[in-house]
């Protein structure tokens, strides 16, 4: 019995020792853990790694977004630069077009100035030649009583405004117009015998009034006709275009069958053109062409019509009229003028 009890007691003591050993082992492990903090931080290191990984991913994402934004900014800058270039090109094209228009206007104005200068020169040449013809005509009218004076110039006058050139009748009618126009010249010609008598004596040379008086005595019937015409003509030359129109219209009312009637009608149209009454100028010149188709002023009248049509902006009608002038008068001075003006309209 005692031996069995002793064995049982030893067995219970062994079980207690075993549990005690386990407890001691656990305490030892806890002590080790307490003494080694790195082992205790194993779980916190994993969390830190995960946090670092997350931050790395966010950093990469931010870098990608930054690169995308930079690319967009560069694209916008390039677009703006291209738009600026397009605007500059558009402005350059507009400036080139404006320069072209200005050049065209300059050429048109240059042609108009050349034409105006040519017309002015023609007017002065026409006036000078006409005065010389009147001097010769006055000398011829007084030659029945006196020797004819020496002409100032042997050069022939151009076709146009002198009474002799304007005559549509016989040579007798032309002589009458010439002598009458000499009266209106107001003393451009001289009476040769009176001049010679006074030059040989002590009295001074004859005045313009005495010369005109001598010519009037030789041809008293035509003085009014020529004086009315010349008064209107000189009004035109002075720039009194309204007075010239009125004067020439009065001349045509009083002397409708005068050899100077075509010229009077022509200068009416010219004066209206100078007043910028282009419609009136066209109507007057067409009246000349209808009433005096064989007049030496017909070609000039057609040129005046073309100029008026051009000033009114009817370039097609102006070209047609100029072509008509070239067709009717191909070898004349008017035809040459029409060719030059037609080339300037193209």
GROMACS .gro file of C-alpha atoms in nm:
model
  346
    1UNK     CA    1   0.000   0.000   0.000
    2UNK     CA    2   0.274   0.232   0.098
    3UNK     CA    3   0.458   0.156  -0.224
    4UNK     CA    4   0.150   0.221  -0.436
    5UNK     CA    5   0.091   0.546  -0.259
    6UNK     CA    6   0.450   0.645  -0.311
    7UNK     CA    7   0.424   0.566  -0.683
    8UNK     CA    8   0.106   0.762  -0.713
    9UNK     CA    9   0.262   1.053  -0.537
   10UNK     CA   10   0.560   1.041  -0.769
   11UNK     CA   11   0.324   1.033  -1.067
   12UNK     CA   12   0.139   1.338  -0.948
   13UNK     CA   13   0.465   1.514  -0.881
   14UNK     CA   14   0.581   1.437  -1.235
   15UNK     CA   15   0.265   1.585  -1.388
   16UNK     CA   16   0.303   1.897  -1.181
   17UNK     CA   17   0.662   1.928  -1.289
   18UNK     CA   18   0.563   1.894  -1.650
   19UNK     CA   19   0.315   2.178  -1.628
   20UNK     CA   20   0.565   2.382  -1.438
   21UNK     CA   21   0.819   2.326  -1.707
   22UNK     CA   22   0.571   2.445  -1.968
   23UNK     CA   23   0.496   2.753  -1.767
   24UNK     CA   24   0.862   2.822  -1.722
   25UNK     CA   25   0.917   2.779  -2.092
   26UNK     CA   26   0.645   3.026  -2.165
   27UNK     CA   27   0.787   3.273  -1.921
   28UNK     CA   28   1.127   3.231  -2.076
   29UNK     CA   29   0.988   3.294  -2.420
   30UNK     CA   30   0.812   3.604  -2.299
   31UNK     CA   31   1.133   3.722  -2.145
   32UNK     CA   32   1.316   3.669  -2.468
   33UNK     CA   33   1.052   3.860  -2.654
   34UNK     CA   34   1.069   4.139  -2.407
   35UNK     CA   35   1.445   4.154  -2.435
   36UNK     CA   36   1.442   4.156  -2.825
   37UNK     CA   37   1.225   4.449  -2.953
   38UNK     CA   38   1.313   4.385  -3.320
   39UNK     CA   39   1.130   4.062  -3.306
   40UNK     CA   40   0.835   4.239  -3.152
   41UNK     CA   41   0.827   4.489  -3.448
   42UNK     CA   42   0.787   4.234  -3.722
   43UNK     CA   43   0.423   4.324  -3.777
   44UNK     CA   44   0.489   4.703  -3.785
   45UNK     CA   45   0.762   4.661  -4.056
   46UNK     CA   46   0.516   4.494  -4.287
   47UNK     CA   47   0.274   4.781  -4.249
   48UNK     CA   48   0.553   5.028  -4.319
   49UNK     CA   49   0.647   4.839  -4.633
   50UNK     CA   50   0.287   4.847  -4.746
   51UNK     CA   51   0.272   5.223  -4.680
   52UNK     CA   52   0.592   5.277  -4.874
   53UNK     CA   53   0.456   5.077  -5.163
   54UNK     CA   54   0.138   5.283  -5.161
   55UNK     CA   55   0.336   5.606  -5.156
   56UNK     CA   56   0.557   5.484  -5.440
   57UNK     CA   57   0.249   5.404  -5.643
   58UNK     CA   58   0.103   5.750  -5.573
   59UNK     CA   59   0.433   5.915  -5.665
   60UNK     CA   60   0.443   5.729  -5.996
   61UNK     CA   61   0.084   5.830  -6.059
   62UNK     CA   62   0.162   6.195  -5.984
   63UNK     CA   63   0.463   6.185  -6.215
   64UNK     CA   64   0.248   6.043  -6.494
   65UNK     CA   65  -0.012   6.314  -6.440
   66UNK     CA   66   0.260   6.578  -6.443
   67UNK     CA   67   0.395   6.449  -6.773
   68UNK     CA   68   0.044   6.447  -6.919
   69UNK     CA   69  -0.011   6.807  -6.807
   70UNK     CA   70   0.322   6.915  -6.954
   71UNK     CA   71   0.230   6.751  -7.283
   72UNK     CA   72  -0.104   6.933  -7.288
   73UNK     CA   73   0.065   7.267  -7.211
   74UNK     CA   74   0.313   7.214  -7.493
   75UNK     CA   75   0.031   7.129  -7.730
   76UNK     CA   76  -0.160   7.443  -7.632
   77UNK     CA   77   0.150   7.659  -7.679
   78UNK     CA   78   0.209   7.511  -8.023
   79UNK     CA   79  -0.155   7.570  -8.116
   80UNK     CA   80  -0.131   7.932  -8.005
   81UNK     CA   81   0.188   7.982  -8.204
   82UNK     CA   82   0.027   7.832  -8.513
   83UNK     CA   83  -0.280   8.052  -8.468
   84UNK     CA   84  -0.058   8.358  -8.442
   85UNK     CA   85   0.115   8.262  -8.765
   86UNK     CA   86  -0.220   8.214  -8.937
   87UNK     CA   87  -0.332   8.558  -8.821
   88UNK     CA   88  -0.010   8.711  -8.951
   89UNK     CA   89  -0.053   8.539  -9.286
   90UNK     CA   90  -0.410   8.663  -9.308
   91UNK     CA   91  -0.299   9.018  -9.232
   92UNK     CA   92  -0.022   8.995  -9.490
   93UNK     CA   93  -0.269   8.876  -9.754
   94UNK     CA   94  -0.504   9.162  -9.668
   95UNK     CA   95  -0.219   9.414  -9.692
   96UNK     CA   96  -0.109   9.272 -10.026
   97UNK     CA   97  -0.463   9.301 -10.158
   98UNK     CA   98  -0.486   9.660 -10.036
   99UNK     CA   99  -0.151   9.743 -10.195
  100UNK     CA  100  -0.275   9.595 -10.522
  101UNK     CA  101  -0.588   9.809 -10.507
  102UNK     CA  102  -0.383  10.120 -10.434
  103UNK     CA  103  -0.154  10.045 -10.726
  104UNK     CA  104  -0.453  10.005 -10.953
  105UNK     CA  105  -0.600  10.333 -10.834
  106UNK     CA  106  -0.264  10.501 -10.880
  107UNK     CA  107  -0.244  10.378 -11.238
  108UNK     CA  108  -0.598  10.497 -11.308
  109UNK     CA  109  -0.524  10.840 -11.158
  110UNK     CA  110  -0.199  10.856 -11.354
  111UNK     CA  111  -0.383  10.782 -11.677
  112UNK     CA  112  -0.647  11.041 -11.592
  113UNK     CA  113  -0.379  11.300 -11.521
  114UNK     CA  114  -0.203  11.221 -11.848
  115UNK     CA  115  -0.531  11.249 -12.035
  116UNK     CA  116  -0.615  11.577 -11.862
  117UNK     CA  117  -0.272  11.720 -11.941
  118UNK     CA  118  -0.308  11.610 -12.302
  119UNK     CA  119  -0.651  11.771 -12.327
  120UNK     CA  120  -0.520  12.091 -12.171
  121UNK     CA  121  -0.231  12.098 -12.414
  122UNK     CA  122  -0.471  12.038 -12.702
  123UNK     CA  123  -0.686  12.325 -12.579
  124UNK     CA  124  -0.393  12.567 -12.569
  125UNK     CA  125  -0.261  12.455 -12.906
  126UNK     CA  126  -0.610  12.483 -13.049
  127UNK     CA  127  -0.651  12.833 -12.908
  128UNK     CA  128  -0.312  12.951 -13.029
  129UNK     CA  129  -0.365  12.808 -13.376
  130UNK     CA  130  -0.711  12.956 -13.395
  131UNK     CA  131  -0.584  13.301 -13.304
  132UNK     CA  132  -0.319  13.275 -13.573
  133UNK     CA  133  -0.583  13.176 -13.826
  134UNK     CA  134  -0.795  13.470 -13.719
  135UNK     CA  135  -0.501  13.703 -13.776
  136UNK     CA  136  -0.461  13.565 -14.126
  137UNK     CA  137  -0.836  13.588 -14.189
  138UNK     CA  138  -0.844  13.949 -14.074
  139UNK     CA  139  -0.561  14.033 -14.309
  140UNK     CA  140  -0.750  13.867 -14.597
  141UNK     CA  141  -1.068  14.063 -14.519
  142UNK     CA  142  -0.893  14.398 -14.541
  143UNK     CA  143  -0.681  14.313 -14.844
  144UNK     CA  144  -0.936  14.472 -15.075
  145UNK     CA  145  -0.812  14.810 -14.957
  146UNK     CA  146  -0.472  14.737 -14.806
  147UNK     CA  147  -0.179  14.498 -14.840
  148UNK     CA  148  -0.215  14.179 -14.632
  149UNK     CA  149  -0.005  14.166 -14.314
  150UNK     CA  150   0.269  13.909 -14.274
  151UNK     CA  151   0.147  13.609 -14.068
  152UNK     CA  152   0.312  13.549 -13.732
  153UNK     CA  153   0.383  13.187 -13.820
  154UNK     CA  154   0.383  12.970 -14.130
  155UNK     CA  155   0.289  12.656 -13.937
  156UNK     CA  156  -0.061  12.529 -14.021
  157UNK     CA  157  -0.328  12.527 -13.752
  158UNK     CA  158  -0.468  12.194 -13.638
  159UNK     CA  159  -0.813  12.084 -13.737
  160UNK     CA  160  -1.072  12.211 -13.498
  161UNK     CA  161  -1.205  12.540 -13.385
  162UNK     CA  162  -1.110  12.799 -13.648
  163UNK     CA  163  -1.401  12.927 -13.859
  164UNK     CA  164  -1.234  12.813 -14.179
  165UNK     CA  165  -1.196  12.457 -14.052
  166UNK     CA  166  -1.550  12.453 -13.918
  167UNK     CA  167  -1.716  12.564 -14.240
  168UNK     CA  168  -1.957  12.307 -14.383
  169UNK     CA  169  -2.055  12.511 -14.685
  170UNK     CA  170  -1.870  12.646 -14.988
  171UNK     CA  171  -1.545  12.834 -14.982
  172UNK     CA  172  -1.742  13.155 -14.990
  173UNK     CA  173  -1.913  13.063 -14.668
  174UNK     CA  174  -1.577  12.975 -14.519
  175UNK     CA  175  -1.435  13.310 -14.622
  176UNK     CA  176  -1.727  13.483 -14.461
  177UNK     CA  177  -1.676  13.292 -14.138
  178UNK     CA  178  -1.305  13.369 -14.143
  179UNK     CA  179  -1.353  13.739 -14.190
  180UNK     CA  180  -1.624  13.749 -13.927
  181UNK     CA  181  -1.410  13.563 -13.676
  182UNK     CA  182  -1.133  13.811 -13.741
  183UNK     CA  183  -1.355  14.088 -13.609
  184UNK     CA  184  -1.416  13.898 -13.286
  185UNK     CA  185  -1.048  13.844 -13.229
  186UNK     CA  186  -1.039  14.187 -13.076
  187UNK     CA  187  -0.734  14.316 -13.255
  188UNK     CA  188  -0.504  14.018 -13.308
  189UNK     CA  189  -0.471  14.119 -13.678
  190UNK     CA  190  -0.369  14.453 -13.823
  191UNK     CA  191  -0.470  14.672 -14.112
  192UNK     CA  192  -0.153  14.685 -14.319
  193UNK     CA  193  -0.197  15.022 -14.486
  194UNK     CA  194  -0.295  15.198 -14.164
  195UNK     CA  195  -0.009  15.031 -13.985
  196UNK     CA  196   0.243  15.128 -14.249
  197UNK     CA  197   0.114  15.485 -14.259
  198UNK     CA  198   0.148  15.528 -13.886
  199UNK     CA  199   0.485  15.356 -13.872
  200UNK     CA  200   0.616  15.593 -14.138
  201UNK     CA  201   0.492  15.895 -13.946
  202UNK     CA  202   0.521  16.014 -13.590
  203UNK     CA  203   0.200  15.856 -13.463
  204UNK     CA  204   0.219  15.529 -13.264
  205UNK     CA  205   0.132  15.188 -13.403
  206UNK     CA  206  -0.239  15.102 -13.428
  207UNK     CA  207  -0.406  14.962 -13.119
  208UNK     CA  208  -0.604  14.639 -13.095
  209UNK     CA  209  -0.927  14.838 -13.101
  210UNK     CA  210  -0.835  15.014 -13.428
  211UNK     CA  211  -0.744  14.682 -13.588
  212UNK     CA  212  -1.076  14.531 -13.485
  213UNK     CA  213  -1.257  14.837 -13.615
  214UNK     CA  214  -1.093  14.809 -13.957
  215UNK     CA  215  -1.185  14.442 -13.981
  216UNK     CA  216  -1.541  14.516 -13.875
  217UNK     CA  217  -1.578  14.776 -14.150
  218UNK     CA  218  -1.462  14.521 -14.403
  219UNK     CA  219  -1.719  14.260 -14.286
  220UNK     CA  220  -1.992  14.431 -14.081
  221UNK     CA  221  -2.251  14.157 -14.131
  222UNK     CA  222  -2.065  13.884 -13.943
  223UNK     CA  223  -1.933  14.075 -13.644
  224UNK     CA  224  -2.217  13.977 -13.410
  225UNK     CA  225  -2.194  13.607 -13.498
  226UNK     CA  226  -1.819  13.584 -13.438
  227UNK     CA  227  -1.823  13.800 -13.127
  228UNK     CA  228  -2.093  13.589 -12.963
  229UNK     CA  229  -1.900  13.271 -13.040
  230UNK     CA  230  -1.566  13.407 -12.920
  231UNK     CA  231  -1.714  13.547 -12.601
  232UNK     CA  232  -1.847  13.204 -12.511
  233UNK     CA  233  -1.519  13.040 -12.611
  234UNK     CA  234  -1.311  13.270 -12.392
  235UNK     CA  235  -1.550  13.206 -12.104
  236UNK     CA  236  -1.472  12.837 -12.144
  237UNK     CA  237  -1.098  12.904 -12.144
  238UNK     CA  238  -1.126  13.112 -11.827
  239UNK     CA  239  -1.308  12.828 -11.652
  240UNK     CA  240  -1.652  12.992 -11.657
  241UNK     CA  241  -1.817  12.674 -11.782
  242UNK     CA  242  -2.172  12.774 -11.695
  243UNK     CA  243  -2.126  13.101 -11.882
  244UNK     CA  244  -1.972  12.915 -12.176
  245UNK     CA  245  -2.269  12.676 -12.198
  246UNK     CA  246  -2.511  12.968 -12.190
  247UNK     CA  247  -2.308  13.162 -12.447
  248UNK     CA  248  -2.280  12.876 -12.695
  249UNK     CA  249  -2.647  12.789 -12.655
  250UNK     CA  250  -2.735  13.152 -12.728
  251UNK     CA  251  -2.506  13.138 -13.032
  252UNK     CA  252  -2.690  12.832 -13.164
  253UNK     CA  253  -3.029  12.996 -13.111
  254UNK     CA  254  -2.927  13.308 -13.299
  255UNK     CA  255  -2.708  13.142 -13.564
  256UNK     CA  256  -2.830  12.783 -13.608
  257UNK     CA  257  -2.690  12.757 -13.962
  258UNK     CA  258  -2.350  12.909 -13.889
  259UNK     CA  259  -2.039  12.717 -13.996
  260UNK     CA  260  -1.937  12.749 -13.631
  261UNK     CA  261  -2.250  12.572 -13.507
  262UNK     CA  262  -2.085  12.224 -13.483
  263UNK     CA  263  -1.799  12.372 -13.283
  264UNK     CA  264  -2.039  12.554 -13.053
  265UNK     CA  265  -2.227  12.230 -12.990
  266UNK     CA  266  -1.897  12.052 -12.917
  267UNK     CA  267  -1.787  12.313 -12.662
  268UNK     CA  268  -2.124  12.293 -12.488
  269UNK     CA  269  -2.057  11.923 -12.427
  270UNK     CA  270  -1.701  11.992 -12.314
  271UNK     CA  271  -1.815  12.261 -12.069
  272UNK     CA  272  -2.077  12.026 -11.926
  273UNK     CA  273  -1.810  11.759 -11.885
  274UNK     CA  274  -1.593  12.009 -11.696
  275UNK     CA  275  -1.891  12.074 -11.467
  276UNK     CA  276  -1.914  11.695 -11.414
  277UNK     CA  277  -2.254  11.693 -11.582
  278UNK     CA  278  -2.160  11.376 -11.765
  279UNK     CA  279  -2.513  11.288 -11.875
  280UNK     CA  280  -2.555  11.638 -12.020
  281UNK     CA  281  -2.217  11.615 -12.194
  282UNK     CA  282  -2.312  11.284 -12.356
  283UNK     CA  283  -2.646  11.426 -12.473
  284UNK     CA  284  -2.480  11.738 -12.620
  285UNK     CA  285  -2.213  11.541 -12.807
  286UNK     CA  286  -2.472  11.296 -12.941
  287UNK     CA  287  -2.668  11.596 -13.065
  288UNK     CA  288  -2.357  11.711 -13.251
  289UNK     CA  289  -2.317  11.368 -13.411
  290UNK     CA  290  -2.684  11.363 -13.513
  291UNK     CA  291  -2.699  11.718 -13.653
  292UNK     CA  292  -2.345  11.746 -13.792
  293UNK     CA  293  -2.221  11.393 -13.869
  294UNK     CA  294  -1.953  11.515 -14.111
  295UNK     CA  295  -1.812  11.779 -13.875
  296UNK     CA  296  -1.444  11.773 -13.798
  297UNK     CA  297  -1.543  11.773 -13.430
  298UNK     CA  298  -1.733  11.444 -13.460
  299UNK     CA  299  -1.437  11.227 -13.359
  300UNK     CA  300  -1.352  11.450 -13.063
  301UNK     CA  301  -1.717  11.447 -12.962
  302UNK     CA  302  -1.710  11.067 -12.952
  303UNK     CA  303  -1.397  11.076 -12.737
  304UNK     CA  304  -1.573  11.314 -12.501
  305UNK     CA  305  -1.868  11.073 -12.483
  306UNK     CA  306  -1.632  10.786 -12.396
  307UNK     CA  307  -1.468  10.992 -12.121
  308UNK     CA  308  -1.806  11.082 -11.975
  309UNK     CA  309  -1.917  10.718 -11.983
  310UNK     CA  310  -1.596  10.617 -11.808
  311UNK     CA  311  -1.645  10.882 -11.539
  312UNK     CA  312  -1.999  10.754 -11.484
  313UNK     CA  313  -1.858  10.405 -11.423
  314UNK     CA  314  -1.995  10.255 -11.745
  315UNK     CA  315  -1.667  10.103 -11.865
  316UNK     CA  316  -1.840   9.872 -12.113
  317UNK     CA  317  -2.010  10.163 -12.292
  318UNK     CA  318  -1.685  10.361 -12.290
  319UNK     CA  319  -1.498  10.071 -12.453
  320UNK     CA  320  -1.770  10.037 -12.717
  321UNK     CA  321  -1.752  10.409 -12.798
  322UNK     CA  322  -1.371  10.404 -12.820
  323UNK     CA  323  -1.383  10.102 -13.050
  324UNK     CA  324  -1.634  10.291 -13.265
  325UNK     CA  325  -1.393  10.585 -13.287
  326UNK     CA  326  -1.110  10.353 -13.391
  327UNK     CA  327  -1.332  10.191 -13.652
  328UNK     CA  328  -1.453  10.520 -13.802
  329UNK     CA  329  -1.129  10.717 -13.778
  330UNK     CA  330  -0.846  10.460 -13.776
  331UNK     CA  331  -0.574  10.691 -13.911
  332UNK     CA  332  -0.675  11.008 -13.729
  333UNK     CA  333  -0.535  11.160 -13.414
  334UNK     CA  334  -0.867  11.086 -13.247
  335UNK     CA  335  -0.827  10.721 -13.341
  336UNK     CA  336  -0.481  10.713 -13.184
  337UNK     CA  337  -0.616  10.872 -12.867
  338UNK     CA  338  -0.897  10.618 -12.859
  339UNK     CA  339  -0.646  10.332 -12.884
  340UNK     CA  340  -0.445  10.468 -12.590
  341UNK     CA  341  -0.751  10.519 -12.375
  342UNK     CA  342  -0.890  10.179 -12.467
  343UNK     CA  343  -0.565  10.013 -12.357
  344UNK     CA  344  -0.582  10.198 -12.024
  345UNK     CA  345  -0.934  10.065 -11.962
  346UNK     CA  346  -0.835   9.699 -12.010
   0.00000   0.00000   0.00000
